[in-house]
Each structure stands twice: as structure tokens, then as C-alpha cells.
mmCIF file of C-alpha atoms in Angstrom:
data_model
loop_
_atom_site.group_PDB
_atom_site.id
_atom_site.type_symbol
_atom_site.label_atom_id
_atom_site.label_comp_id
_atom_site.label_asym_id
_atom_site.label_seq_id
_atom_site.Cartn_x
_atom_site.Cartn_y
_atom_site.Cartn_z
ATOM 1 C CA UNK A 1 -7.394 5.588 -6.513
ATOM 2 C CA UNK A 2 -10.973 6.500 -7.309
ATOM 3 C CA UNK A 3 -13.195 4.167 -5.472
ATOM 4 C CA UNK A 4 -15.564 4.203 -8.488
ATOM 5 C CA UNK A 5 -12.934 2.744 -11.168
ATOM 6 C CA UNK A 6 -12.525 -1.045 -11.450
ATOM 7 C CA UNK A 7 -9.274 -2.056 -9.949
ATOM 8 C CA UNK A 8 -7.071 -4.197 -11.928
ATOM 9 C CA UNK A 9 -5.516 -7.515 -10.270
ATOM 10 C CA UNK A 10 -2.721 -9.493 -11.464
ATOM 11 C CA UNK A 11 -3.009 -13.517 -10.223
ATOM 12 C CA UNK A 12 -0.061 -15.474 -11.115
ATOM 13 C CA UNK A 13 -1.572 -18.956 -12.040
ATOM 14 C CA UNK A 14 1.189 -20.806 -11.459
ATOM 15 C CA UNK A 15 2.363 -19.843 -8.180
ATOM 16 C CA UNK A 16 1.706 -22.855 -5.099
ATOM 17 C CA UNK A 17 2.282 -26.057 -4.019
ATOM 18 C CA UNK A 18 0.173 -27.724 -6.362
ATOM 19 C CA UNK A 19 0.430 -25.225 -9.267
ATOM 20 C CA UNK A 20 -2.124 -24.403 -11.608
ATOM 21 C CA UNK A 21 -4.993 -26.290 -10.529
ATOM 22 C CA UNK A 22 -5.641 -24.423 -7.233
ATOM 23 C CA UNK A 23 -5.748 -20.876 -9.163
ATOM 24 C CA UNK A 24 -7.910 -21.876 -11.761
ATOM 25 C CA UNK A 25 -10.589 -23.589 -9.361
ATOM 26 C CA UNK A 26 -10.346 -19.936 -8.007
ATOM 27 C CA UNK A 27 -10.892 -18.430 -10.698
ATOM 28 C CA UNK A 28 -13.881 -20.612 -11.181
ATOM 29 C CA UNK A 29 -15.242 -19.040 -7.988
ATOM 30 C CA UNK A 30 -14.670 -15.448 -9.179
ATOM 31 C CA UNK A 31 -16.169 -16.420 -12.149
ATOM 32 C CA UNK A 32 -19.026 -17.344 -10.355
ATOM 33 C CA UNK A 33 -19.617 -14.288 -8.269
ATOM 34 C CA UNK A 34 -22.329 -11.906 -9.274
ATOM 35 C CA UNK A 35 -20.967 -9.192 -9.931
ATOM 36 C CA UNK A 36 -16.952 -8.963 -10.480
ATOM 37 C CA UNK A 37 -15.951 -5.532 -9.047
ATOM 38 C CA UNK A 38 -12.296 -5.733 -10.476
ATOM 39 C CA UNK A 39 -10.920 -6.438 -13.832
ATOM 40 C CA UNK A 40 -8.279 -9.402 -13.468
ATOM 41 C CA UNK A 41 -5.670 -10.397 -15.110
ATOM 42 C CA UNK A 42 -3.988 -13.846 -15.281
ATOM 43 C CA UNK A 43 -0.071 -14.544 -16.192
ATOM 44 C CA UNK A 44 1.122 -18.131 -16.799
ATOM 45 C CA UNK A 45 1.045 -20.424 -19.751
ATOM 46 C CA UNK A 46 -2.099 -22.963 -18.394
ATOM 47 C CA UNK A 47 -3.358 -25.731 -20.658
ATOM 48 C CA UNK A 48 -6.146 -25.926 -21.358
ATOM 49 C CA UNK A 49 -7.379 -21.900 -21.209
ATOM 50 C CA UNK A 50 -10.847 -21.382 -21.044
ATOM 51 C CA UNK A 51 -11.776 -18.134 -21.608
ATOM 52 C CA UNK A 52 -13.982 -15.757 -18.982
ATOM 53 C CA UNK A 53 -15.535 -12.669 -19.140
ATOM 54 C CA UNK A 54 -13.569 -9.923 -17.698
ATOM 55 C CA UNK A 55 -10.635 -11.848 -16.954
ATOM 56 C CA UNK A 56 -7.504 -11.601 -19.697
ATOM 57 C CA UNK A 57 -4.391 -13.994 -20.064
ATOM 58 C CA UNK A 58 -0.922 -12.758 -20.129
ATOM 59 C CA UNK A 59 1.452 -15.771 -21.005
ATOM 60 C CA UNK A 60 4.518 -15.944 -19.933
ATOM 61 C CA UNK A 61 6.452 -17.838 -22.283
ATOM 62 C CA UNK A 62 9.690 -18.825 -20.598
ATOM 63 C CA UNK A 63 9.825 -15.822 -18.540
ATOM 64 C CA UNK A 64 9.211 -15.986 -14.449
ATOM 65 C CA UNK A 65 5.443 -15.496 -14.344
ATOM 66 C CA UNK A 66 6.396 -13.423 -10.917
ATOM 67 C CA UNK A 67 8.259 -11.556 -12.971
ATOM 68 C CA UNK A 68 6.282 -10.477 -15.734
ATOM 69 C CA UNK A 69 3.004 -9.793 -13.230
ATOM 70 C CA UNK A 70 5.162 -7.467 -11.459
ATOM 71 C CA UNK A 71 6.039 -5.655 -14.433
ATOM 72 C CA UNK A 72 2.603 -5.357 -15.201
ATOM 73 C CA UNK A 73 2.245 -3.299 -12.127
ATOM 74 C CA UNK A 74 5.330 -1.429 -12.504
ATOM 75 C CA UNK A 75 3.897 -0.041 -15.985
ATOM 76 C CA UNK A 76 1.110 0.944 -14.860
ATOM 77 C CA UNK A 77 -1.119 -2.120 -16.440
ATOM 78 C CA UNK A 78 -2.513 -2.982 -13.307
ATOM 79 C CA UNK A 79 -2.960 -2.285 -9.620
ATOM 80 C CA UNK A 80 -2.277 -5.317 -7.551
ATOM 81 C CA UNK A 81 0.220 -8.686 -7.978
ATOM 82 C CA UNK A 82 -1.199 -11.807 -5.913
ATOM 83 C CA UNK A 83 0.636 -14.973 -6.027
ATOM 84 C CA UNK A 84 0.696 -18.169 -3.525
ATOM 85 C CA UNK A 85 4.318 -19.052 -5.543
ATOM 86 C CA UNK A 86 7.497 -18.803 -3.305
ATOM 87 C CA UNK A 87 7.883 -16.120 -0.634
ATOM 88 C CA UNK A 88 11.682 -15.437 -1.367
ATOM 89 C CA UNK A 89 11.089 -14.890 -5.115
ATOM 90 C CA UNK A 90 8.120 -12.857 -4.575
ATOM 91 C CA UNK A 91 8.971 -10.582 -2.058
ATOM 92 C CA UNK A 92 12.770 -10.098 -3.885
ATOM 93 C CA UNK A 93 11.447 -9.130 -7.326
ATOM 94 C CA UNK A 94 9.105 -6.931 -5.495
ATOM 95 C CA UNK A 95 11.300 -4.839 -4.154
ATOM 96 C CA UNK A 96 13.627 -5.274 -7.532
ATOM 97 C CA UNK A 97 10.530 -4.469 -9.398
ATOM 98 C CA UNK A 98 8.335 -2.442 -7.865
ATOM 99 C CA UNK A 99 11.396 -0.650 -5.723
ATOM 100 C CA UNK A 100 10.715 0.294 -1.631
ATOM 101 C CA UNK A 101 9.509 3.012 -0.928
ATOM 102 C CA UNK A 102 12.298 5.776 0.151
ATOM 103 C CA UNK A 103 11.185 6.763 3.389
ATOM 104 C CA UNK A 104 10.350 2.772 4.674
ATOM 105 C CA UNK A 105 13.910 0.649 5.934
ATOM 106 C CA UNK A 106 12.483 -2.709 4.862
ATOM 107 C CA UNK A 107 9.604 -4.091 2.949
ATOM 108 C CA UNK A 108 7.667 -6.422 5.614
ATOM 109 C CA UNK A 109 4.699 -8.950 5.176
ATOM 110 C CA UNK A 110 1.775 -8.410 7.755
ATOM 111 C CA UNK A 111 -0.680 -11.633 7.936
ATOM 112 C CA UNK A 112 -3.670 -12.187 10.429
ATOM 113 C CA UNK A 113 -3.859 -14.615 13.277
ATOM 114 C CA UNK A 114 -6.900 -16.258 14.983
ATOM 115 C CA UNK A 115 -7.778 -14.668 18.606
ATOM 116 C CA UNK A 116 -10.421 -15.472 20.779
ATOM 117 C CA UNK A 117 -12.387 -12.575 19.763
ATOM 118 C CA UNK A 118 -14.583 -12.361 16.542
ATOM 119 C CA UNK A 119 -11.814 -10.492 14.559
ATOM 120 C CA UNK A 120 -7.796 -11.640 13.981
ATOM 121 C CA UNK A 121 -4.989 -9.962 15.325
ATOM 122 C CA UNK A 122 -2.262 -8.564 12.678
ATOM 123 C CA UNK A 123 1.334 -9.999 13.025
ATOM 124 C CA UNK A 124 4.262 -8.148 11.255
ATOM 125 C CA UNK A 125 6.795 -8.898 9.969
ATOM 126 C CA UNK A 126 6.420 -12.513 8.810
ATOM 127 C CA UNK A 127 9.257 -13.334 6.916
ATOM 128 C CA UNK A 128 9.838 -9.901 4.481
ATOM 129 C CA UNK A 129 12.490 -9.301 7.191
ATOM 130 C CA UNK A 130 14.071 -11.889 9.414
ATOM 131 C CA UNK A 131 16.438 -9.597 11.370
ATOM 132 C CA UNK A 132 14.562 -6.242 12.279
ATOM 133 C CA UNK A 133 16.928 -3.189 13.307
ATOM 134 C CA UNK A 134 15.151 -0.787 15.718
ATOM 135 C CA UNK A 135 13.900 1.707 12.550
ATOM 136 C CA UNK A 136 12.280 -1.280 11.049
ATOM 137 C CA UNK A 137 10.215 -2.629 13.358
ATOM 138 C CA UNK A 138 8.945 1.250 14.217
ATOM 139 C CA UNK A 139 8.130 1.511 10.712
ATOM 140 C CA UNK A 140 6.645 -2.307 10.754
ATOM 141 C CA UNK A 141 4.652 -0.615 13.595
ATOM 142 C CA UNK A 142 3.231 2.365 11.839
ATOM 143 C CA UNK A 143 2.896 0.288 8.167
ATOM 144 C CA UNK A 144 0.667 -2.364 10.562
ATOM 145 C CA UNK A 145 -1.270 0.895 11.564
ATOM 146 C CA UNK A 146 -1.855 2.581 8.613
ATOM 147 C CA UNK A 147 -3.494 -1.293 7.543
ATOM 148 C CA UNK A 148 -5.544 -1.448 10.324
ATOM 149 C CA UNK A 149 -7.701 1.611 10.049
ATOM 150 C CA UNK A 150 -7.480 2.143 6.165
ATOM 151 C CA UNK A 151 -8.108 -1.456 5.228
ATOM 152 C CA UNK A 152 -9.598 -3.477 7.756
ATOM 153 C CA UNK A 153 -11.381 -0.083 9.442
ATOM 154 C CA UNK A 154 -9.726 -0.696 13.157
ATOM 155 C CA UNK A 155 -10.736 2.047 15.015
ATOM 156 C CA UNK A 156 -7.187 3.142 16.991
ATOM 157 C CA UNK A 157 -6.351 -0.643 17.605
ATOM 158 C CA UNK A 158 -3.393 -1.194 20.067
ATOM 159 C CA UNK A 159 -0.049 -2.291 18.955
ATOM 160 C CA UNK A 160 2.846 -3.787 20.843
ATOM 161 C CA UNK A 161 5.929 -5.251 20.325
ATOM 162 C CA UNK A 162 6.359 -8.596 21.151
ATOM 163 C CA UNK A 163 9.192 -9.713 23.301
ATOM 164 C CA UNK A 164 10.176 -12.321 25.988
ATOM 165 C CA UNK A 165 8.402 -10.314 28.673
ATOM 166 C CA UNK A 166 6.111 -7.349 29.616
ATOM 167 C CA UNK A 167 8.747 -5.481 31.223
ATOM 168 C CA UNK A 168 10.092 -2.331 29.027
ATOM 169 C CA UNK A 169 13.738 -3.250 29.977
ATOM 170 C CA UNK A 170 12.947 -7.341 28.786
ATOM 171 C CA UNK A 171 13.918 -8.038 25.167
ATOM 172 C CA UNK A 172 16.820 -7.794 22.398
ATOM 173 C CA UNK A 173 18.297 -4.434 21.839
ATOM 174 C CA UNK A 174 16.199 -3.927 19.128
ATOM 175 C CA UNK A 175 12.886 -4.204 20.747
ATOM 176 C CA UNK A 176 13.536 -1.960 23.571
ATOM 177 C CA UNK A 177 14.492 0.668 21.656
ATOM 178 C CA UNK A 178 11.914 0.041 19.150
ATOM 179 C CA UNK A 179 9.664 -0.148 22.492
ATOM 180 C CA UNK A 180 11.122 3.475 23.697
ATOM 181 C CA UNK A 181 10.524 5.212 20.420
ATOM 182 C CA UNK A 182 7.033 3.758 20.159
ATOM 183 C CA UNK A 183 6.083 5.140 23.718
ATOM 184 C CA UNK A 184 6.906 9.206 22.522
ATOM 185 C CA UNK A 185 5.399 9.099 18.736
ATOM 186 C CA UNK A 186 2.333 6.415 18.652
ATOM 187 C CA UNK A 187 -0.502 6.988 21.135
ATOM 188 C CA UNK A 188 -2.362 3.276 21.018
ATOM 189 C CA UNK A 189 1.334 1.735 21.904
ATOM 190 C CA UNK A 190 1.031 -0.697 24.810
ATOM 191 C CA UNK A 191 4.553 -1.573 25.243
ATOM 192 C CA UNK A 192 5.705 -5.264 25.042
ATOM 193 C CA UNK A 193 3.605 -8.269 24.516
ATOM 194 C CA UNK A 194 4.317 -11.942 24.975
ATOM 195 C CA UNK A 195 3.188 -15.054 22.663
ATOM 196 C CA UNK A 196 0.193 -15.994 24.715
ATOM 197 C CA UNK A 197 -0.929 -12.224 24.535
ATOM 198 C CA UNK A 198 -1.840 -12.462 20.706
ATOM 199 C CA UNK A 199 -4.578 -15.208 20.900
ATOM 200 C CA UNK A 200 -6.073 -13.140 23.979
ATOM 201 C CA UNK A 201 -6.180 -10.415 21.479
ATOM 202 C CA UNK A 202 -6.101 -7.259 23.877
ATOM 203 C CA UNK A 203 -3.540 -5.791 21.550
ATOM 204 C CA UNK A 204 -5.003 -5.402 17.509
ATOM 205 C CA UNK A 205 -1.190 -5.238 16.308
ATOM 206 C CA UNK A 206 2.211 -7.675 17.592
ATOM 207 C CA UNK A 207 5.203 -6.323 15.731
ATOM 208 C CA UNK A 208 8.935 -8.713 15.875
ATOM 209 C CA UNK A 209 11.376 -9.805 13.251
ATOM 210 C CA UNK A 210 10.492 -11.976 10.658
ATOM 211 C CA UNK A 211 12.349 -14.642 12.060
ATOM 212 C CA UNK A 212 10.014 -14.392 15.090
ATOM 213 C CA UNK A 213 6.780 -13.698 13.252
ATOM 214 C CA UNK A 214 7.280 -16.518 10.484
ATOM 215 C CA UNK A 215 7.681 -19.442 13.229
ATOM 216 C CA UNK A 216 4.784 -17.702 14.987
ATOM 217 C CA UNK A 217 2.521 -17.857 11.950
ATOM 218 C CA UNK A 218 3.156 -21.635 10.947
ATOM 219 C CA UNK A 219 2.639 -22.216 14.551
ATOM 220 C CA UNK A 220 -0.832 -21.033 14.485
ATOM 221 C CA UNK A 221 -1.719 -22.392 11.517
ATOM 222 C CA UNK A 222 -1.271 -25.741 12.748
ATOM 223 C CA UNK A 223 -3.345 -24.726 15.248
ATOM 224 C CA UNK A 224 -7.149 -25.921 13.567
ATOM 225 C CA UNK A 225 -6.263 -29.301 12.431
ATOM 226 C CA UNK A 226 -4.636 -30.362 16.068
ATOM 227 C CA UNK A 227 -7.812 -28.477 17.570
ATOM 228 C CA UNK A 228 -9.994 -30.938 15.674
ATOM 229 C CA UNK A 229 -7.707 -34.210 16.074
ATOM 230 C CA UNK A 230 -8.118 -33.270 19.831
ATOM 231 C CA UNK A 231 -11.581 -33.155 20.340
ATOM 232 C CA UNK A 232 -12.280 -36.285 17.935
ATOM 233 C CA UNK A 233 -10.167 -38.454 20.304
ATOM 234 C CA UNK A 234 -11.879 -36.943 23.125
ATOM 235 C CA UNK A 235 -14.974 -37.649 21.367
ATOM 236 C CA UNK A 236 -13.865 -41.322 21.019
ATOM 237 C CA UNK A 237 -13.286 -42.040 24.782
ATOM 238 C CA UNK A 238 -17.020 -43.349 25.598
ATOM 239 C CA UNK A 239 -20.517 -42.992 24.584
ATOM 240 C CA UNK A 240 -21.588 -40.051 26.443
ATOM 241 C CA UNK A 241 -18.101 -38.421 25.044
ATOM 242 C CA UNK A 242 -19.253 -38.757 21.775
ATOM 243 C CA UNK A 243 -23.375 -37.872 21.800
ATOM 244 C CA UNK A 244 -21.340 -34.717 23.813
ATOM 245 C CA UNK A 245 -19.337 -34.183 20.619
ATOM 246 C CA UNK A 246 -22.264 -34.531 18.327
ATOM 247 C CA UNK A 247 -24.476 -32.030 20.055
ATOM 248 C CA UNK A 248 -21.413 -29.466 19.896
ATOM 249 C CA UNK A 249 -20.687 -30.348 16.679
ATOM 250 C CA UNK A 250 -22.855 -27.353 14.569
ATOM 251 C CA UNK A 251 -20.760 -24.731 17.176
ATOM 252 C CA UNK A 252 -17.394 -26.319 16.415
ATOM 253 C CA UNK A 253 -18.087 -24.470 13.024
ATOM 254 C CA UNK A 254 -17.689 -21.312 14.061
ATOM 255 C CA UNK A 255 -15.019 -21.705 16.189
ATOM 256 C CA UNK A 256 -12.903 -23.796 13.071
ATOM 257 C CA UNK A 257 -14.005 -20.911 10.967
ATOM 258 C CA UNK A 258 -11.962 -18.223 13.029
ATOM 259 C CA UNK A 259 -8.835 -20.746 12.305
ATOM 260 C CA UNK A 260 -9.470 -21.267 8.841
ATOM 261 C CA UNK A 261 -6.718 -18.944 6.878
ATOM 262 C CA UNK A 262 -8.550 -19.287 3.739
ATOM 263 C CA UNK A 263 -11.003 -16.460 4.968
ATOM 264 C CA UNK A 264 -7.622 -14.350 5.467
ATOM 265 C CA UNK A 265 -6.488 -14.696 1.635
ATOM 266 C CA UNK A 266 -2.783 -13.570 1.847
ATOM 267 C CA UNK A 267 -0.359 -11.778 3.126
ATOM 268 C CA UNK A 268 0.414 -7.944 1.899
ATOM 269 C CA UNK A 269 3.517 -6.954 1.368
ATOM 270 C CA UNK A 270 3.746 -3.372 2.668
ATOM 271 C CA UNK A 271 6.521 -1.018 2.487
ATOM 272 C CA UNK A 272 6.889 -0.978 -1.517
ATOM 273 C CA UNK A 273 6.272 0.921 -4.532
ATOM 274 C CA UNK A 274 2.763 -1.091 -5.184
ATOM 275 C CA UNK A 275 0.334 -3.847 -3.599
ATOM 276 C CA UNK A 276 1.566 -7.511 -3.226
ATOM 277 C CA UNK A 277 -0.188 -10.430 -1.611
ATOM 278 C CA UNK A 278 1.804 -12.921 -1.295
ATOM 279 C CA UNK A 279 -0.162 -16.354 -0.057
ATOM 280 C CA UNK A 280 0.516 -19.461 1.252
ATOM 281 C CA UNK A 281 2.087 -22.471 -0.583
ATOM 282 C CA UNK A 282 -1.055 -24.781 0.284
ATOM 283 C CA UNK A 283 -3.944 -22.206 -0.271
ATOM 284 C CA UNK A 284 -7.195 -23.505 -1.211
ATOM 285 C CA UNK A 285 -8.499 -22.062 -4.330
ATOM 286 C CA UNK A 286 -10.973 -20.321 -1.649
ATOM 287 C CA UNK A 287 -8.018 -18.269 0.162
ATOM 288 C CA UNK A 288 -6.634 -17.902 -3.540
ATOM 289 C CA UNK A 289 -9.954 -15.845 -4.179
ATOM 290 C CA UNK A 290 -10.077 -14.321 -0.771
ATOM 291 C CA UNK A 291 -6.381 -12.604 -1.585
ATOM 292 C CA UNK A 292 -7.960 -11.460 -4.816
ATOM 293 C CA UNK A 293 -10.393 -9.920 -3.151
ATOM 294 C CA UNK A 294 -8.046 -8.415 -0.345
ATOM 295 C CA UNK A 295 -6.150 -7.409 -2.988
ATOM 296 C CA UNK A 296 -8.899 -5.134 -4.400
ATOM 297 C CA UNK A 297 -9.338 -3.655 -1.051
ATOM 298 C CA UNK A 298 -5.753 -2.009 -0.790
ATOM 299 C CA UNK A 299 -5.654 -0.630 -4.297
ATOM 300 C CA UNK A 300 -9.523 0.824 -3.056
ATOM 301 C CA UNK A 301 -7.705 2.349 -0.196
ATOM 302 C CA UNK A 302 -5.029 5.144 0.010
ATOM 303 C CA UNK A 303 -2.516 3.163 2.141
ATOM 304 C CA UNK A 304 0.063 3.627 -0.578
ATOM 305 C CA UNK A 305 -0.389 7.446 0.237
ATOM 306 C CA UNK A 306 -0.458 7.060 3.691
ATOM 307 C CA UNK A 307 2.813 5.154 3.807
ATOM 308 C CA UNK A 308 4.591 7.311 1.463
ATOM 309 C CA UNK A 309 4.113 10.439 3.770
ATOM 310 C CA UNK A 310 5.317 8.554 6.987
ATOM 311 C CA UNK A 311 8.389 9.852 8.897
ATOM 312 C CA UNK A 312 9.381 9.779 12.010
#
């Protein structure tokens, strides 16, 4: 796409926990920026509309707003489809939709995860695919890589494949083949990685199942809120614990920050005929936004391209 055009984003209002009141505080927010360097477009049927500049309203009627967003895509109407709705629906009338892409085995969802370092790791798959076969989690593997350095701008980031130990011969079937083939055709391939290797961060890229990679990522984002119920009980034990907790307190920030999945917006959907962020259930109208905005950034890119003209 040329980088100079306004991309077109399709946010499905309805979609989330707490349904439309989430999406339009976000679109508040967009509303609010500046300068809006993407045209967006809204399905749903919310009540009361208010209407923005340079964002439209497609109602639904009694159709599945997933639906009819995807559609949009499909024809050609718009670029991108972000929606925090249900994982299973989205991700199924994507590929219905939208249709895989020929030479990829199995759509997969790639999401970020804090590490100790400044910048997240990349996890896929998350849930697209919960049981991988060796030729999907080497195309998970090159999909993750083609994100990395198109996207995010990852200069050769490492991947591995995460398993129950370092050891090439540890791991299912799957993953030590999927380890073997790695080794000949993808240079930055590490081998295996275990669990507590992805918050160290020394690999950029952990590729599993999405069985695996979906218990992973509600793991870690559980993380932040026991990080701070841990240090406020600390905090609580005496005096000098808690003057000690109030002069760390403006540092906490930053390290909260790296756990906050808001800044990560969504999870793209990779390995189909068109973008897709799909988002969590509880998303803030902040990580609502952010997937908007991470949205824009993949139809900016030529990942689509890219992933088209893999084989291996």
C-alpha cells in the first residue's frame, strides 16, 4: 500500500466484555488526536451516535457486526478489521471471509509479552491454532519474522521454539521437527526455549501451539496486578517498609507500564487474506485505540506481500 494514502480501519463497536461503551470512549480518544492519519470506519448499531469528523457508521442491523466489518475488507472498502468481540468468532469468519492465504497451513494470532528489557517479546500462536503440526509452527515462525522487522522494525531478532527443555531432542514430535527444519532454512533460529526464557527476553520470537501460547498469555497478563498487590503488602509490613515504597513509588511507573497490555493494542491475526486485530475481552478504550493504531501500521507495511511469497 502507498505509505502516502490514508488507510482505512474497520472497529467493530460492539465487540468486548462490556460492549459499546469501551469503543466509543476510544473513539473519543482518536477523536481527540491531532491529526487522524487513517480514515475509520465504525460497524454496530450504538445509541446514541454522535457524529465525528472522518469517522463513518456502518450499522449492522441484525447482521453479526464481525461479519459485516469483514466484508468490508473483503470488498475492498477498507484495509484493516479490529474488534475486542470473541476470539472464536473472529478468527473463524476471518478465515471464512477473508480466506488463508494458500501457501500458509493455519492462520495464527501473534501478541506481545512483557520482558525485562525495554521492548516485548512476540508469542505465536495464541489461540488461532491450539494443536500446531510441524509445517505450522515453521510457518508461525517465519509469519512472527516477517512482523518483527516489517512492523515493529526488529533488526534480525532471534526466534525459538518453546519446549519443555533446551535440548534439541526435548519436546513433542512436533517441536523437534519444527526445531530441525528451523536450524537449515532460518539463520536467527536459536533452537528451543523454555517459559522462564521469554521474560529474560534473549530470544525476540517464542513460537508453540495455541494451546501453549494462550495459557502463556493470560498467565502474563495477570502478571501486573499480582506485581502491585505484592509490593503494597510488602509496603504494609512497617513504617520504614512503607516511606521505602513511597520513595520507589514514581519508578514503579515504568516498570507497571512495560506490563500494561493496553500499550500493546491487539493481537494480529496473520496468515490470511487481510489484517485482523483481534483484542482482548477487557480492553480499555486506551488498548482499543492502541489496536487502531497497530492496525494502521500493518496495512502501512507490505507484510501481506511478504507472507504471500513465503515457501519453504
Amino acid at each position: 500500500m502507498d505509505n502516502k494514502k490514508k488507510a482505512r480501519i474497520v472497529l467493530d463497536l460492539s465487540g468486548g466484555d462490556w460492549g459499546y461503551g469501551p469503543n466509543l470512549e476510544a473513539l473519543s480518544l482518536i477523536s481527540g488526536e491531532e491529526e487522524i492519519e487513517f480514515e475509520l470506519i465504525c460497524v454496530g448499531e450504538p445509541v446514541p451516535w454522535q457524529e465525528r469528523p472522518s469517522i463513518e457508521l456502518v450499522r449492522s442491523g441484525n447482521r453479526d457486526p464481525v461479519r459485516v466489518g469483514l466484508e468490508l475488507v473483503r470488498d475492498g472498502y477498507a484495509d484493516a478489521f479490529v474488534s475486542v468481540g470473541d476470539t472464536g468468532n473472529i478468527v473463524g469468519n476471518a478465515a471464512f471471509i477473508l480466506g488463508k492465504l494458500e501457501n500458509i497451513s493455519r492462520p495464527a494470532l501473534l501478541a506481545s509479552i512483557p520482558t525485562i528489557h525495554k521492548t516485548p517479546a512476540l508469542l505465536i500462536d495464541v489461540g488461532a491454532t491450539p494443536r500446531a503440526t510441524t509445517q505450522n509452527l515453521v510457518d508461525f515462525a517465519f509469519m512472527a519474522l516477517i512482523y518483527a522487522k516489517n512492523v515493529l522494525k526488529w533488526q534480525e531478532p532471534k526466534v525459538s521454539v518453546l519446549s519443555i527443555g533446551e535440548e534439541d531432542y526435548k519436546g513433542t514430535k512436533e517441536t523437534k521437527e519444527a526445531n530441525s527444519i528451523l536450524r537449515e532454512l532460518m539463520p536467527n533460529f536459536t533452537g528451543n526455549a523454555e517459559g522462564n526464557d521469554i521474560i529474560r527476553g534473549e530470544s525476540r520470537i517464542f513460537v508453540c501451539d495455541g494451546y501453549t501460547g494462550n495459557i502463556i498469555l493470560k498467565f502474563a497478563e495477570s502478571t501486573k496486578n499480582f506485581f502491585k498487590f505484592a509490593i503494597k503488602k510488602a509496603s504494609l509490613k512497617n513504617a520504614r517498609a512503607k516511606f521505602g515504597g513511597f520513595l520507589l513509588e514514581p519508578y514503579l511507573k515504568e516498570f507497571f507500564d512495560a506490563f500494561d497490555y493496553a500499550r500493546y493494542g491487539g493481537a494480529p491475526l496473520l496468515g490470511i487474506n487481510g489484517v485482523c486485530i483481534v483484542g482482548h475481552g477487557r480492553s480499555s478504550p486506551v488498548a482499543i485505540k492502541n489496536a487502531v493504531i497497530q492496525a494502521k501500521r500493518i496495512v502501512q507495511s507490505n507484510i501481506l506481500e511478504q507472507i504471500r511469497e513465503l515457501s519453504w
